[in-house]
Structure formats: C-alpha cells, structure tokens
CSV table of C-alpha atoms in Angstrom, one decimal:
chain,number,residue,atom,x,y,z
A,1,UNK,CA,124.9,110.2,20.7
A,2,UNK,CA,128.2,111.9,22.0
A,3,UNK,CA,130.8,113.4,19.7
A,4,UNK,CA,133.4,110.7,20.8
A,5,UNK,CA,131.0,108.0,19.6
A,6,UNK,CA,130.1,109.8,16.4
A,7,UNK,CA,133.5,110.9,15.2
A,8,UNK,CA,136.9,109.4,14.8
A,9,UNK,CA,139.4,110.2,17.7
A,10,UNK,CA,142.0,112.7,16.3
A,11,UNK,CA,144.7,111.1,18.5
A,12,UNK,CA,146.0,108.2,16.4
A,13,UNK,CA,147.7,106.5,19.4
A,14,UNK,CA,144.6,106.7,21.4
A,15,UNK,CA,142.5,105.5,18.6
A,16,UNK,CA,144.9,102.5,17.9
A,17,UNK,CA,144.9,101.7,21.7
A,18,UNK,CA,141.0,101.6,21.8
A,19,UNK,CA,140.9,99.4,18.7
A,20,UNK,CA,143.2,97.0,20.4
A,21,UNK,CA,141.3,97.0,23.7
A,22,UNK,CA,138.0,96.4,21.6
A,23,UNK,CA,139.7,93.7,19.4
A,24,UNK,CA,138.4,95.8,16.4
A,25,UNK,CA,139.7,93.6,13.5
A,26,UNK,CA,138.6,96.1,10.9
A,27,UNK,CA,140.8,98.7,12.3
A,28,UNK,CA,143.7,96.3,13.2
A,29,UNK,CA,143.8,94.3,10.0
A,30,UNK,CA,144.4,96.4,6.9
A,31,UNK,CA,143.5,93.5,4.6
A,32,UNK,CA,139.8,93.9,5.7
A,33,UNK,CA,139.6,97.2,3.8
A,34,UNK,CA,142.6,97.1,1.4
A,35,UNK,CA,143.4,94.6,-1.4
A,36,UNK,CA,146.6,95.5,-3.4
A,37,UNK,CA,145.9,92.8,-6.0
A,38,UNK,CA,145.0,95.6,-8.6
A,39,UNK,CA,148.7,96.6,-8.5
A,40,UNK,CA,150.0,93.3,-9.9
A,41,UNK,CA,151.8,93.9,-13.3
A,42,UNK,CA,151.4,97.6,-13.2
A,43,UNK,CA,154.5,99.8,-13.8
A,44,UNK,CA,154.6,102.1,-10.9
A,45,UNK,CA,157.1,105.0,-10.5
A,46,UNK,CA,158.4,105.8,-7.1
A,47,UNK,CA,160.6,108.8,-6.5
A,48,UNK,CA,163.1,108.5,-3.5
A,49,UNK,CA,162.8,104.6,-3.5
A,50,UNK,CA,166.2,104.2,-2.0
A,51,UNK,CA,165.3,105.2,1.6
A,52,UNK,CA,162.5,106.2,4.0
A,53,UNK,CA,158.9,106.3,3.0
A,54,UNK,CA,159.9,105.8,-0.8
A,55,UNK,CA,161.7,102.5,0.1
A,56,UNK,CA,158.8,101.4,2.2
A,57,UNK,CA,156.4,102.0,-0.6
A,58,UNK,CA,158.8,100.3,-3.1
A,59,UNK,CA,158.8,97.2,-0.8
A,60,UNK,CA,155.0,97.0,-0.5
A,61,UNK,CA,154.6,97.6,-4.4
A,62,UNK,CA,157.1,94.8,-5.1
A,63,UNK,CA,155.4,92.4,-2.7
A,64,UNK,CA,152.0,93.2,-4.4
A,65,UNK,CA,153.6,92.1,-7.8
A,66,UNK,CA,154.0,95.6,-9.3
A,67,UNK,CA,156.8,96.4,-11.6
A,68,UNK,CA,158.9,99.0,-9.8
A,69,UNK,CA,160.3,102.0,-11.6
A,70,UNK,CA,162.6,103.4,-8.9
A,71,UNK,CA,163.7,107.1,-9.4
A,72,UNK,CA,166.5,108.1,-7.1
A,73,UNK,CA,169.5,110.5,-6.7
A,74,UNK,CA,171.5,107.5,-5.6
A,75,UNK,CA,170.7,103.7,-5.0
A,76,UNK,CA,170.9,101.7,-1.9
A,77,UNK,CA,171.5,97.9,-1.1
A,78,UNK,CA,168.1,97.5,0.1
A,79,UNK,CA,166.6,99.0,-3.1
A,80,UNK,CA,168.9,96.8,-5.3
A,81,UNK,CA,167.7,93.7,-3.5
A,82,UNK,CA,164.1,94.5,-4.6
A,83,UNK,CA,165.3,94.1,-8.3
A,84,UNK,CA,163.3,97.0,-9.7
A,85,UNK,CA,162.0,96.6,-13.2
A,86,UNK,CA,163.8,99.9,-13.9
A,87,UNK,CA,166.2,102.0,-11.8
A,88,UNK,CA,166.9,105.5,-12.8
A,89,UNK,CA,169.6,107.1,-10.9
A,90,UNK,CA,171.0,110.7,-10.7
A,91,UNK,CA,167.6,112.4,-10.4
A,92,UNK,CA,167.4,115.6,-8.2
A,93,UNK,CA,163.7,116.3,-7.7
A,94,UNK,CA,164.6,119.9,-6.9
A,95,UNK,CA,166.1,120.3,-10.4
A,96,UNK,CA,163.5,121.3,-13.0
A,97,UNK,CA,165.9,120.2,-15.8
A,98,UNK,CA,166.4,116.8,-14.4
A,99,UNK,CA,162.7,116.2,-13.9
A,100,UNK,CA,161.9,117.3,-17.4
A,101,UNK,CA,164.6,115.0,-18.7
A,102,UNK,CA,163.1,112.2,-16.7
A,103,UNK,CA,160.6,111.5,-19.4
A,104,UNK,CA,163.4,110.5,-21.7
A,105,UNK,CA,165.2,108.5,-19.1
A,106,UNK,CA,162.3,106.0,-18.6
A,107,UNK,CA,163.0,103.3,-21.2
A,108,UNK,CA,160.9,100.3,-20.1
A,109,UNK,CA,157.5,101.5,-21.4
A,110,UNK,CA,154.7,103.7,-20.1
A,111,UNK,CA,154.1,104.2,-16.4
A,112,UNK,CA,150.7,103.1,-15.1
A,113,UNK,CA,150.8,105.0,-11.7
C-alpha cells in the first residue's frame, strides 16, 4: 500500500478536490460525522463573537440551539441579530484585569462550554 493510499493528503484543497471527484459523501457532508444536538440548551461563551471566526461560531451555535454568551470588545449588527442569551461588551482579551472581571460580568448563570 502506498503512502498516498495510507495517509491523508496534507494539501486540503487537493484532498477536497479528490473527495468531490470520488463523490465521497463522508468527506463532503459534515453531518455524517458531526451532530450538534448535544449543544442544544447549553450556555456557551464565545469571545470575539462580533466578527470573523467568533461570529461564524456564534451563528453555528445559535442554529444548534445553544444559549450564546457573546463576549466582545464592541458589538455588531450581525451579532445583535443572533439575539444572544447574554452580551458582554467592553472586554479586551489582552487585558488581564478585564478578563478577571469577566467572572463577575456574566450574570445569566454558569457557562457550560
């Protein structure tokens, strides 16, 4: 057996192209390996939830039925549309003081994740 058959390709684009060519549903359809149902009802804290990866994660968690605790420096219209369970503004993650105070800023109950 060759290494290319035995191991995953390190090149993600090539790996995805091969999966498409082979109609590999396990690779192309994330629901075959991931079920977000366990997130429903959980209070999940997301830092940087106002943009980028944090916002994308916040959207996915909201769609899965999680209770979003958004921790941001400043909010965004997209984040506000998600109607987070709790929105904590003014947090600069580079500041130790503000991160320590975050414990007292969270009011809606314990964080599950």
